[in-house]
Short mmCIF file of N, CA and C in Angstrom, two decimals:
data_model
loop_
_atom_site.label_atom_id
_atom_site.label_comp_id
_atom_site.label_asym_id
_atom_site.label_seq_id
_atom_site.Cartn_x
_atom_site.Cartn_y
_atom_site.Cartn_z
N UNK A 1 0.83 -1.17 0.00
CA UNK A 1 0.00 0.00 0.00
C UNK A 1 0.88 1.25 0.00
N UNK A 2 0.65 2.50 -0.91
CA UNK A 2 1.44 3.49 -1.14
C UNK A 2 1.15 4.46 0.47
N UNK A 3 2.01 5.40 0.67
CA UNK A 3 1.80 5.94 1.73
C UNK A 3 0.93 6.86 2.32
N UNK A 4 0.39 7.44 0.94
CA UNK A 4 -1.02 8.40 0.99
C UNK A 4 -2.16 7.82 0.99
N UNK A 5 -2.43 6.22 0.60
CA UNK A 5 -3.57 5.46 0.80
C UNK A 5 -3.90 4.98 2.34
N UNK A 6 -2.54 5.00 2.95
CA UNK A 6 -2.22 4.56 3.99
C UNK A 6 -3.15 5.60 5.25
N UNK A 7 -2.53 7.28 4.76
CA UNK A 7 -2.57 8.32 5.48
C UNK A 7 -4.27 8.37 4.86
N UNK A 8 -5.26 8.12 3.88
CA UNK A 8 -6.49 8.26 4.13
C UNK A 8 -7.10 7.41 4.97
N UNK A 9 -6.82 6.13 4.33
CA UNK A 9 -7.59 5.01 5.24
C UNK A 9 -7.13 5.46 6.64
N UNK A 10 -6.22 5.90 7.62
CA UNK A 10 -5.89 5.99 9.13
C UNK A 10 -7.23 6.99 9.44
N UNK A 11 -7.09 8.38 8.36
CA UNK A 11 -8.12 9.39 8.62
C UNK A 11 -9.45 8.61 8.88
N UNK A 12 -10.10 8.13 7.74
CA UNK A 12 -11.15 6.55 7.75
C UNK A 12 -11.35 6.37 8.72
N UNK A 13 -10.40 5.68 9.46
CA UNK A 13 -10.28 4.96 10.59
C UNK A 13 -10.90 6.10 11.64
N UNK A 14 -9.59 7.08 12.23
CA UNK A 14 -10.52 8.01 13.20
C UNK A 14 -11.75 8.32 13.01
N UNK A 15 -12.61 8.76 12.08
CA UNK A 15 -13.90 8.80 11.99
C UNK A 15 -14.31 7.41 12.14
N UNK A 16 -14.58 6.35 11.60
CA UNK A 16 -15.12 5.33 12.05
C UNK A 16 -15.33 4.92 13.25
N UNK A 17 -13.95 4.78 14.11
CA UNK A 17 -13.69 4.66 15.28
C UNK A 17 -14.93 5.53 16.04
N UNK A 18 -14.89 6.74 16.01
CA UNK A 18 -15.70 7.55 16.75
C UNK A 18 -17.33 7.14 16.46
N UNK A 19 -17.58 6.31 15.14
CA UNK A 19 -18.71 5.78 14.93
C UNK A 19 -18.64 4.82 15.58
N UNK A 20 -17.78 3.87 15.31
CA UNK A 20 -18.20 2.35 15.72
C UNK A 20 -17.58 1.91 17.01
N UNK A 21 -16.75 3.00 18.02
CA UNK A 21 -16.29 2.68 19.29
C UNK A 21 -17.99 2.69 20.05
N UNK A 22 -18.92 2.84 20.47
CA UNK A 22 -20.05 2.51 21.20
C UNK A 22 -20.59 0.71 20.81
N UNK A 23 -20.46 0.86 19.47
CA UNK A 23 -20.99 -0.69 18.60
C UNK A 23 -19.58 -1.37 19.77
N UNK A 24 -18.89 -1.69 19.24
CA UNK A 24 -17.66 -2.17 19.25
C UNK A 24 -17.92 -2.20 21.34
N UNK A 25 -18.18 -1.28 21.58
CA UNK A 25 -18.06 -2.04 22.89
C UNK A 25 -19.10 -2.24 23.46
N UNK A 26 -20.16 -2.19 22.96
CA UNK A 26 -21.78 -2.85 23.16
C UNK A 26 -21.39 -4.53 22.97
N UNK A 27 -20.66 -5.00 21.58
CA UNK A 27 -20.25 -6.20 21.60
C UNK A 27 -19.53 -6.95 22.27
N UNK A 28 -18.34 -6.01 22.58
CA UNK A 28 -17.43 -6.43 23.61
C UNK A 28 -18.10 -6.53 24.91
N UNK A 29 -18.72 -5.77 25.40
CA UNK A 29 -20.03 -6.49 26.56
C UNK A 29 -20.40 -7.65 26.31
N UNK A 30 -20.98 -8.41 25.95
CA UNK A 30 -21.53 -9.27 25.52
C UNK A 30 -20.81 -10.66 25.55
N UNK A 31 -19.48 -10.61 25.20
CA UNK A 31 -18.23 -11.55 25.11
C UNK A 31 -17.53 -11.12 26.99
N UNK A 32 -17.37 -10.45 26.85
CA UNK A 32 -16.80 -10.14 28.56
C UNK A 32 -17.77 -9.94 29.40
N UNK A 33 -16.96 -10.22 30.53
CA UNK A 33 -18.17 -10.03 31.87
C UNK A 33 -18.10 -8.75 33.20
N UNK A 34 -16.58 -8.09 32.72
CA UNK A 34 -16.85 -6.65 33.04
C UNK A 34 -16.48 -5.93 31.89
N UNK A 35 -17.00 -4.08 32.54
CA UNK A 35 -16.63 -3.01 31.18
C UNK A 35 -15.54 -2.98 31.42
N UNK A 36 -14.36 -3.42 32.32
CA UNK A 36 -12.79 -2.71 32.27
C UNK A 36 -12.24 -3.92 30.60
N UNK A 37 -13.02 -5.15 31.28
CA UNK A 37 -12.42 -6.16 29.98
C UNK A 37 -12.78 -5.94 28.82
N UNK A 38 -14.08 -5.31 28.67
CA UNK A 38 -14.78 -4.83 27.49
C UNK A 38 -14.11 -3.71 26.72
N UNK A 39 -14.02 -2.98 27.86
CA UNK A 39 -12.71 -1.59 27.36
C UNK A 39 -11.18 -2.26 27.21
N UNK A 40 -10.91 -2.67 27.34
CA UNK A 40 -9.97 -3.28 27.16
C UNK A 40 -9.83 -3.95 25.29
N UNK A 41 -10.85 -4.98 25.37
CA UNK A 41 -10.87 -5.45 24.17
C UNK A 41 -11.13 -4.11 23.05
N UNK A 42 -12.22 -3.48 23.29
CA UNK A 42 -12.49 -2.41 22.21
C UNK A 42 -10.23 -1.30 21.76
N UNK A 43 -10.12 -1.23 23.22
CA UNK A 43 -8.66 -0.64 22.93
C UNK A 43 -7.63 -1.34 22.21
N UNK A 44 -7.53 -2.66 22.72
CA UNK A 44 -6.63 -3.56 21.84
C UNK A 44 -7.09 -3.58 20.62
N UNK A 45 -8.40 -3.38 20.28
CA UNK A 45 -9.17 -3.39 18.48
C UNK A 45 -8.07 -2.29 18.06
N UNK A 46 -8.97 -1.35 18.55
CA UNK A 46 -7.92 0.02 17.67
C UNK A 46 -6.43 -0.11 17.58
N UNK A 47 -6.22 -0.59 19.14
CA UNK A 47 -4.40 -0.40 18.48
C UNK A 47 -3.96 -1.59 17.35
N UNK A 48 -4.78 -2.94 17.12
CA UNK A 48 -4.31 -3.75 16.37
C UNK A 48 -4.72 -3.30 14.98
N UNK A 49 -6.26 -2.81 15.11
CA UNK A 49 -6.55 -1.91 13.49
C UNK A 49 -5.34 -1.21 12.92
N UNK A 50 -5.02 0.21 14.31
CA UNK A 50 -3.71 0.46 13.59
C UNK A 50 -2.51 0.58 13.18
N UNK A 51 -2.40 -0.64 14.08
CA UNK A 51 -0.88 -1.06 13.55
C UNK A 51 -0.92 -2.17 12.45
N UNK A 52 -2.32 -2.63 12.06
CA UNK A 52 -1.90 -3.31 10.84
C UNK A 52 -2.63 -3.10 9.41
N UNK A 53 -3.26 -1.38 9.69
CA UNK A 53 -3.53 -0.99 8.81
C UNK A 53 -2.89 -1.48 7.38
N UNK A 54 -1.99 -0.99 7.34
CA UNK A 54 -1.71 -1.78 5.95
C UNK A 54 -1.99 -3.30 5.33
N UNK A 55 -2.19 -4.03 6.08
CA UNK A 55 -2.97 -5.01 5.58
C UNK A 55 -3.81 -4.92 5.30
N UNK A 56 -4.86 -4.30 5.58
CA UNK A 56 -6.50 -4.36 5.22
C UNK A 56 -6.33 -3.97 3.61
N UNK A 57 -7.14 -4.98 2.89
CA UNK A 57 -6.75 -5.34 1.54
C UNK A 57 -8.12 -4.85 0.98
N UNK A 58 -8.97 -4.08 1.52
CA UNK A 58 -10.36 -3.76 0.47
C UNK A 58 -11.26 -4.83 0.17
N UNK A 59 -11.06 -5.60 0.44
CA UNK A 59 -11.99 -6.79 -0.21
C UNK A 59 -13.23 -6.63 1.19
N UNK A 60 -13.24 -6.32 1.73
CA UNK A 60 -14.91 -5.89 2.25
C UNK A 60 -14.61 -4.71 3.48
N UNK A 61 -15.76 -3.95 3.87
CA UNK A 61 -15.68 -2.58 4.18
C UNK A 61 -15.04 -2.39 5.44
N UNK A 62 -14.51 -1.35 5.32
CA UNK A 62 -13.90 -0.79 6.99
C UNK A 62 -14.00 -1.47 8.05
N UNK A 63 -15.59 -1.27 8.31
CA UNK A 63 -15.97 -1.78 9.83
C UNK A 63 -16.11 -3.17 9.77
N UNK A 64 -16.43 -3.86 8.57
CA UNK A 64 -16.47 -5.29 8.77
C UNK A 64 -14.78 -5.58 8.94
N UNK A 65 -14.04 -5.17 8.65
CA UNK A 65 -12.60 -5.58 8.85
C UNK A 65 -12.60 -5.53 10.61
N UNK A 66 -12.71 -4.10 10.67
CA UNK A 66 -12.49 -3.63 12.30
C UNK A 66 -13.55 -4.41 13.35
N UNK A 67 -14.60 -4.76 12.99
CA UNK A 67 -15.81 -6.07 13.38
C UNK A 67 -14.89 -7.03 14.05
N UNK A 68 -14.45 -7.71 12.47
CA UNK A 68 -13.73 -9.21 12.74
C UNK A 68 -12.63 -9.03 13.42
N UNK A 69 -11.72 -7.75 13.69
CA UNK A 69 -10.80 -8.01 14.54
C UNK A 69 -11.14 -7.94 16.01
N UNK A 70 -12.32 -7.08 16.22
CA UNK A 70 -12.65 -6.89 17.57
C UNK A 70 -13.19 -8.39 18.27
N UNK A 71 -13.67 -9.11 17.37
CA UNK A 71 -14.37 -10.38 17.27
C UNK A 71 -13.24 -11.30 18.31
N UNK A 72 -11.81 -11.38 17.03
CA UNK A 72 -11.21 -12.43 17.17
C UNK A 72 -10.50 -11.34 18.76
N UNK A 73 -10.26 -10.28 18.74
CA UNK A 73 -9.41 -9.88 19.98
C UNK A 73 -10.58 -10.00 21.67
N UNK A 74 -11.87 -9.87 21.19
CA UNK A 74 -12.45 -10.48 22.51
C UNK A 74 -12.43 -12.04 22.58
N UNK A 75 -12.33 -13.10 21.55
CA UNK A 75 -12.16 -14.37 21.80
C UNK A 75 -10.72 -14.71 22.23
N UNK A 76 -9.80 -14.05 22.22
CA UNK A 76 -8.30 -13.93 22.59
C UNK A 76 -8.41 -13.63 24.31
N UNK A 77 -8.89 -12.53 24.39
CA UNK A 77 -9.22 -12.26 25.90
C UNK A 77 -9.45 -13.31 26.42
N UNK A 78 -10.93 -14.06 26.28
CA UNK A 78 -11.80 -15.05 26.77
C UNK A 78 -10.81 -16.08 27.05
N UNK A 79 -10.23 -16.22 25.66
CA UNK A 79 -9.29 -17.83 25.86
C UNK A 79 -8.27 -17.89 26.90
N UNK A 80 -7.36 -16.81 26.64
CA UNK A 80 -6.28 -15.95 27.87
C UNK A 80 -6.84 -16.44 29.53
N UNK A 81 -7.87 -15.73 29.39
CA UNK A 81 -8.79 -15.82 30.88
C UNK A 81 -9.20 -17.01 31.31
N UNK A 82 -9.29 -17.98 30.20
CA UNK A 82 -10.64 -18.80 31.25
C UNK A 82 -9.59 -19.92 31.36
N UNK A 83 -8.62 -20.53 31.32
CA UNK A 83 -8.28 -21.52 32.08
C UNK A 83 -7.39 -20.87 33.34
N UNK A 84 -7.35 -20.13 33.69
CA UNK A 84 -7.06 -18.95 35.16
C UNK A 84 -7.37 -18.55 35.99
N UNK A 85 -9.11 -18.57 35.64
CA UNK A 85 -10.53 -18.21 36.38
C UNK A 85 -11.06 -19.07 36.42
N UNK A 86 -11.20 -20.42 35.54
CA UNK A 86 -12.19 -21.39 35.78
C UNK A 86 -12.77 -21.77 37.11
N UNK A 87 -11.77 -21.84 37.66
CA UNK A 87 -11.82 -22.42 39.04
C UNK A 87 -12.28 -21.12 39.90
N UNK A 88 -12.27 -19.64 39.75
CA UNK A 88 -12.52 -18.93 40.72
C UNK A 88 -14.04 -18.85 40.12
N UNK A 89 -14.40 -18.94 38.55
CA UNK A 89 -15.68 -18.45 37.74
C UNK A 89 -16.45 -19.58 38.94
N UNK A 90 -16.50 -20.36 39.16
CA UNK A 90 -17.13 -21.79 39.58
C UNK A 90 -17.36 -21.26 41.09
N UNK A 91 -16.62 -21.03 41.58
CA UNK A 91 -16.38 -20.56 43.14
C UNK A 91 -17.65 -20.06 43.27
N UNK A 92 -17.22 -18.56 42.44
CA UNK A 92 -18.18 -17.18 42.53
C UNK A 92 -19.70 -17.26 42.50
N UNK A 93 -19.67 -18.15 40.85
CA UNK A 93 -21.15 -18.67 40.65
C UNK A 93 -22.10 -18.66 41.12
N UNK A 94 -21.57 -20.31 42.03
CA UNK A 94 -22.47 -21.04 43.31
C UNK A 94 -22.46 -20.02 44.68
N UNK A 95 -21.82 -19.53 44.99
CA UNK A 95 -21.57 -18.08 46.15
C UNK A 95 -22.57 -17.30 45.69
N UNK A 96 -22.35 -16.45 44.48
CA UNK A 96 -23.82 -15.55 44.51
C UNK A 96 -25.30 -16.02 44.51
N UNK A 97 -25.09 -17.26 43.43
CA UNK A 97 -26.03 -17.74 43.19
C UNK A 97 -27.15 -17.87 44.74
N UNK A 98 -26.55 -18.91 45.53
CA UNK A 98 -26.60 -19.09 46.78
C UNK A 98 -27.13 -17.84 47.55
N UNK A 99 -26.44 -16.77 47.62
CA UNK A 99 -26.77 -16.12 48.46
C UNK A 99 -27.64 -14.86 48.20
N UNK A 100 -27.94 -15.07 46.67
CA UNK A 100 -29.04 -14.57 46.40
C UNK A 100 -30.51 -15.01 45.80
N UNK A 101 -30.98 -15.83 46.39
CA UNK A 101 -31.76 -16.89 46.39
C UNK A 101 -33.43 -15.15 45.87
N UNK A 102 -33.43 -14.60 46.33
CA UNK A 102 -34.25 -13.66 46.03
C UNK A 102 -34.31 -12.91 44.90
N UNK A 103 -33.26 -13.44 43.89
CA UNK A 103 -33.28 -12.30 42.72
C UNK A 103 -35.13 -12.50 42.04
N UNK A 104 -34.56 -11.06 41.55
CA UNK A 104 -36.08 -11.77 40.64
C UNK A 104 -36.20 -11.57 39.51
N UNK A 105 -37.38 -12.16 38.87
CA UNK A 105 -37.56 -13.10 37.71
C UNK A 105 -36.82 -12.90 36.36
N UNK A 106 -36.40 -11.52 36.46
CA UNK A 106 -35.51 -11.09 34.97
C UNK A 106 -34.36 -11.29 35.28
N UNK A 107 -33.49 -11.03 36.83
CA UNK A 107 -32.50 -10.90 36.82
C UNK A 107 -32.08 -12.75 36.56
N UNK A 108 -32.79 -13.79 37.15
CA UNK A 108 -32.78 -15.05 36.93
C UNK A 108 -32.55 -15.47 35.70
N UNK A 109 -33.54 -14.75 34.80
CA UNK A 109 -33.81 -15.21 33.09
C UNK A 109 -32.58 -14.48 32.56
N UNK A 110 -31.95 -13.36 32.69
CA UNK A 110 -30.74 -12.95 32.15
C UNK A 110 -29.57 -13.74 32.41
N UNK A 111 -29.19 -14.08 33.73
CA UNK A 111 -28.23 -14.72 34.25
C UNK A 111 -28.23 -16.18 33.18
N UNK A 112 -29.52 -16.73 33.19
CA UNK A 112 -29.92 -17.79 32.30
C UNK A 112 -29.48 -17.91 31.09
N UNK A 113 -29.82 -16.95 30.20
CA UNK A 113 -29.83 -16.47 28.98
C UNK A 113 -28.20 -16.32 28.60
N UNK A 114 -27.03 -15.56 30.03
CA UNK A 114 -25.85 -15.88 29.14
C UNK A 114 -24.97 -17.30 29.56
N UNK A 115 -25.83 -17.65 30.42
CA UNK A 115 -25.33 -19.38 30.60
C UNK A 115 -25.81 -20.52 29.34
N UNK A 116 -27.03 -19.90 28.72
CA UNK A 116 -27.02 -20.70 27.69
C UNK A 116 -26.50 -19.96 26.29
N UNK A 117 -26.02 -18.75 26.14
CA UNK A 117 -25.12 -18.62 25.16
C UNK A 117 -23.34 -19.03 25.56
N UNK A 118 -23.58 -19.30 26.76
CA UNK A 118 -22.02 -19.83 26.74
C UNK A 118 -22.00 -21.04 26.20
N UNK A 119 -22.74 -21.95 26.41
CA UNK A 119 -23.08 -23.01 26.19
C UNK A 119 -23.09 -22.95 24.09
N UNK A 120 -23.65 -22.19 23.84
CA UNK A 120 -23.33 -22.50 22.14
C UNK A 120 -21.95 -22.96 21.79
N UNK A 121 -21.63 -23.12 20.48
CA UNK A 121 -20.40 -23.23 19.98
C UNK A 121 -19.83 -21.77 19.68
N UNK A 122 -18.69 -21.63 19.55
CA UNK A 122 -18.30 -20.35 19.46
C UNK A 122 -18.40 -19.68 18.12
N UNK A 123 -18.92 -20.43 16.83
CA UNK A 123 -19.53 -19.50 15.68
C UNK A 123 -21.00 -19.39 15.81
N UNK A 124 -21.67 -19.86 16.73
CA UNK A 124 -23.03 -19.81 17.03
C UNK A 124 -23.16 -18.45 17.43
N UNK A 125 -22.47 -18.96 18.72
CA UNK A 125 -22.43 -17.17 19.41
C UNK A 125 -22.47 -15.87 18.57
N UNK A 126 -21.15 -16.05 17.91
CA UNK A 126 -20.32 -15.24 17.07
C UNK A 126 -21.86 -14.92 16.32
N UNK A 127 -22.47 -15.77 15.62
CA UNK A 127 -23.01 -15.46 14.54
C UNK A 127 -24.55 -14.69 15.35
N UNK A 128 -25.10 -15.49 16.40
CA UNK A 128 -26.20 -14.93 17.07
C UNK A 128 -26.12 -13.43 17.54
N UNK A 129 -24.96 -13.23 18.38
CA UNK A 129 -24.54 -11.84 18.80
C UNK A 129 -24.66 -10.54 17.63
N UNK A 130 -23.59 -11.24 16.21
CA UNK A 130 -23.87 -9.99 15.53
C UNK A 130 -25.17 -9.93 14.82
N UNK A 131 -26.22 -10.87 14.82
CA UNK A 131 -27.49 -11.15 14.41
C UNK A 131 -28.53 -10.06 14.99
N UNK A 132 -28.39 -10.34 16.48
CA UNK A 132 -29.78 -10.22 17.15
C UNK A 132 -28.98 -8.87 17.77
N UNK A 133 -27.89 -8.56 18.33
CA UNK A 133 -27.60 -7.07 18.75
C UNK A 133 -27.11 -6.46 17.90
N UNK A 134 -26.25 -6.59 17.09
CA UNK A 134 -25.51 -5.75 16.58
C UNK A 134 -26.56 -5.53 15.27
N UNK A 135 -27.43 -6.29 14.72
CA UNK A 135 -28.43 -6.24 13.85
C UNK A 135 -27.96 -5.93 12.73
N UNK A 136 -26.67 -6.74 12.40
CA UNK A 136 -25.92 -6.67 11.06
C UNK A 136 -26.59 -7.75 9.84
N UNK A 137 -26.50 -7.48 8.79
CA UNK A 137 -27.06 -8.21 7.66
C UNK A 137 -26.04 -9.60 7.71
N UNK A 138 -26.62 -10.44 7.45
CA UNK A 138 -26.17 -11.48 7.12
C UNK A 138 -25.17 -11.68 6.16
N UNK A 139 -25.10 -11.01 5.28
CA UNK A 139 -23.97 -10.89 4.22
C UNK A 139 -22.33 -10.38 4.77
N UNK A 140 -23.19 -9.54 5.42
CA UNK A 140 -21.73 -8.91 6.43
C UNK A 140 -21.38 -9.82 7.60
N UNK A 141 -22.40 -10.36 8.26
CA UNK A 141 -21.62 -11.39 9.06
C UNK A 141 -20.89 -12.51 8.50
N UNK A 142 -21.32 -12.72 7.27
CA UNK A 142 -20.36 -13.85 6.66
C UNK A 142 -18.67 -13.38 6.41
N UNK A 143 -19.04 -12.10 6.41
CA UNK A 143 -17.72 -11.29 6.05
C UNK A 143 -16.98 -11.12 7.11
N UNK A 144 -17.28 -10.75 8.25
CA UNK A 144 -16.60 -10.82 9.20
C UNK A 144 -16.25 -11.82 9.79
N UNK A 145 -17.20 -13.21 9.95
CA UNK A 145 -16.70 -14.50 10.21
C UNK A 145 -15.65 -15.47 9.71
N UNK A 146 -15.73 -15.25 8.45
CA UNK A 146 -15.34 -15.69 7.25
C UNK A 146 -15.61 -17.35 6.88
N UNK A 147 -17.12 -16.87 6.66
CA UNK A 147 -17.98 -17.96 6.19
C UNK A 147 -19.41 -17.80 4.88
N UNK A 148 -19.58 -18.47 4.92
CA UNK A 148 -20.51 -18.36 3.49
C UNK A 148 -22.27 -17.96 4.16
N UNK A 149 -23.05 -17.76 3.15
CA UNK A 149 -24.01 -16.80 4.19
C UNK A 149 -25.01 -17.66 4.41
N UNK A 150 -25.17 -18.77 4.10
CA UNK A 150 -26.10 -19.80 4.19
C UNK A 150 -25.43 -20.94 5.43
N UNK A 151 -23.85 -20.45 5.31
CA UNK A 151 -23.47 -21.41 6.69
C UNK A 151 -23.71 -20.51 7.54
N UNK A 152 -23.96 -19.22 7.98
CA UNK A 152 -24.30 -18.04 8.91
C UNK A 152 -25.92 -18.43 8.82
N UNK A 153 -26.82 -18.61 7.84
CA UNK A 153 -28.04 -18.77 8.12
C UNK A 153 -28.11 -20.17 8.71
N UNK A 154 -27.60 -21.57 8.74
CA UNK A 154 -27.51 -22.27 9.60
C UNK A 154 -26.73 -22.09 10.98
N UNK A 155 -26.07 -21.76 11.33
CA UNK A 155 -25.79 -21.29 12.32
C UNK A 155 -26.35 -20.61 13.07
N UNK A 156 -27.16 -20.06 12.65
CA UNK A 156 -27.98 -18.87 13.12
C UNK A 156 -29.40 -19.23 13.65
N UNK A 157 -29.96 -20.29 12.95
CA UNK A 157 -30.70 -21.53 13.52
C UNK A 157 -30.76 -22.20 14.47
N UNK A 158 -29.58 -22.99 14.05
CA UNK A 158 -28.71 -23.97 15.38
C UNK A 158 -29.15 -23.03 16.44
N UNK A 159 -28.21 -21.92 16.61
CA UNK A 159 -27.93 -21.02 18.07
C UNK A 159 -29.17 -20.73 18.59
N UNK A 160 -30.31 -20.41 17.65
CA UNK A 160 -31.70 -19.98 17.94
C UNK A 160 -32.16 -21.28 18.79
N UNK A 161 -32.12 -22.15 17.95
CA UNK A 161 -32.77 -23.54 18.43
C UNK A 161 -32.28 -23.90 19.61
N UNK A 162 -31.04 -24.12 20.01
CA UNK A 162 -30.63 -24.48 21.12
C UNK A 162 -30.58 -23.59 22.07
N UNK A 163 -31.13 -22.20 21.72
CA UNK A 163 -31.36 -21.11 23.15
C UNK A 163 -32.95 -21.78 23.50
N UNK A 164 -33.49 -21.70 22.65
CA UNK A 164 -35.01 -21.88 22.93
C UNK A 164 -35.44 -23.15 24.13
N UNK A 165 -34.51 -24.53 23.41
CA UNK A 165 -34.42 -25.50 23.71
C UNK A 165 -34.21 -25.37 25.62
N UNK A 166 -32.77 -25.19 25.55
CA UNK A 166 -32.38 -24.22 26.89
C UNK A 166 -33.46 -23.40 27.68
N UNK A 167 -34.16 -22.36 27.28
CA UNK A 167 -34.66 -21.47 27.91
C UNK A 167 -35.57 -21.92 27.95
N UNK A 168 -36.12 -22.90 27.35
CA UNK A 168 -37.57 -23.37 27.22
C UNK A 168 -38.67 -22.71 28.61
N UNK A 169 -37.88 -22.77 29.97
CA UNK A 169 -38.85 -22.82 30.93
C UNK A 169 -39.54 -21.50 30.95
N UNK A 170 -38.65 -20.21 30.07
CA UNK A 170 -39.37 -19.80 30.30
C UNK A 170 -40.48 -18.96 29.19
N UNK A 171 -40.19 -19.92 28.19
CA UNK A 171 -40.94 -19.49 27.18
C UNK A 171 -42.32 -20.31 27.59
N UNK A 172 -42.82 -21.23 28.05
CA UNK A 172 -43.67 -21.77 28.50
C UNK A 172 -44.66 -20.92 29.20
#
């Protein structure tokens, strides 16, 4: 990439950024379980966007590039973390769980809801998350996943099906 293509796309970038830093860490919520980790991931996005600006090769748009990296840098986090915490995640769990025997009925069904998206496979997730929050087209999630859009529309199934399945009690 010549050096003035370089110096627009960065410009690109700062404006985008200022668009898509709220997206970007609405998602990163979603994958993490506090905002410092969430902020965290959204920061490591940008600095990896731009330090490897020059790679981004055009073949699909800005934010789907900057998407899929935020994607793969909160599944980096996650992976990092969880054989470290497993054992404290487990602790904590059964402790709150326990000692808050009074929550009520939403806070129950939420708690629910991301125990059975943990439970998906991790392109389920991937694909449900930018589905149902981020309310990206399907074409673009294939782009950011890097999958075909009919394996995103199965996937997207699957994940549905097996939340339902899961949550069943309280769709009843």
């Amino acid at each position: 990439m010549k050096k003035n293509e370089i110096e627009i796309i960065l410009k690109e970038l700062e404006i985008l950024f200022k668009i898509l830093e709220p997206k970007l860490m609405r998602l990163s919520l979603k994958y993490q379980k506090t905002i410092w980790d969430a902020e965290d991931a959204v920061s490591e996005t940008m600095v990896q966007v731009l330090s490897k600006v020059e790679l981004f090769e055009g073949k699909s748009t800005l934010s789907t590039w900057v998407y899929s990296i935020c994607i793969n840098k909160n599944l980096e986090i996650l992976r990092k973390k969880k054989t470290y915490f497993e054992h404290l995640k487990k602790y904590f769990y059964f402790n709150i769980v326990q000692s808050n025997d009074v929550d009520n009925e939403y806070s129950l069904l939420n708690k629910d809801f991301q125990k059975a998206l943990e439970k998906l496979d991790e392109d389920e997730k991937n694909v449900f998350l930018l589905s149902v929050y981020e309310e990206l087209p399907q074409k673009e999630i294939a782009e950011i996943l890097n999958m075909t859009v009919s394996n995103v529309k199965v996937k997207l199934h699957r994940g549905r099906k097996k939340l339902m399945v899961t949550l069943g009690d309280y769709l009843r």
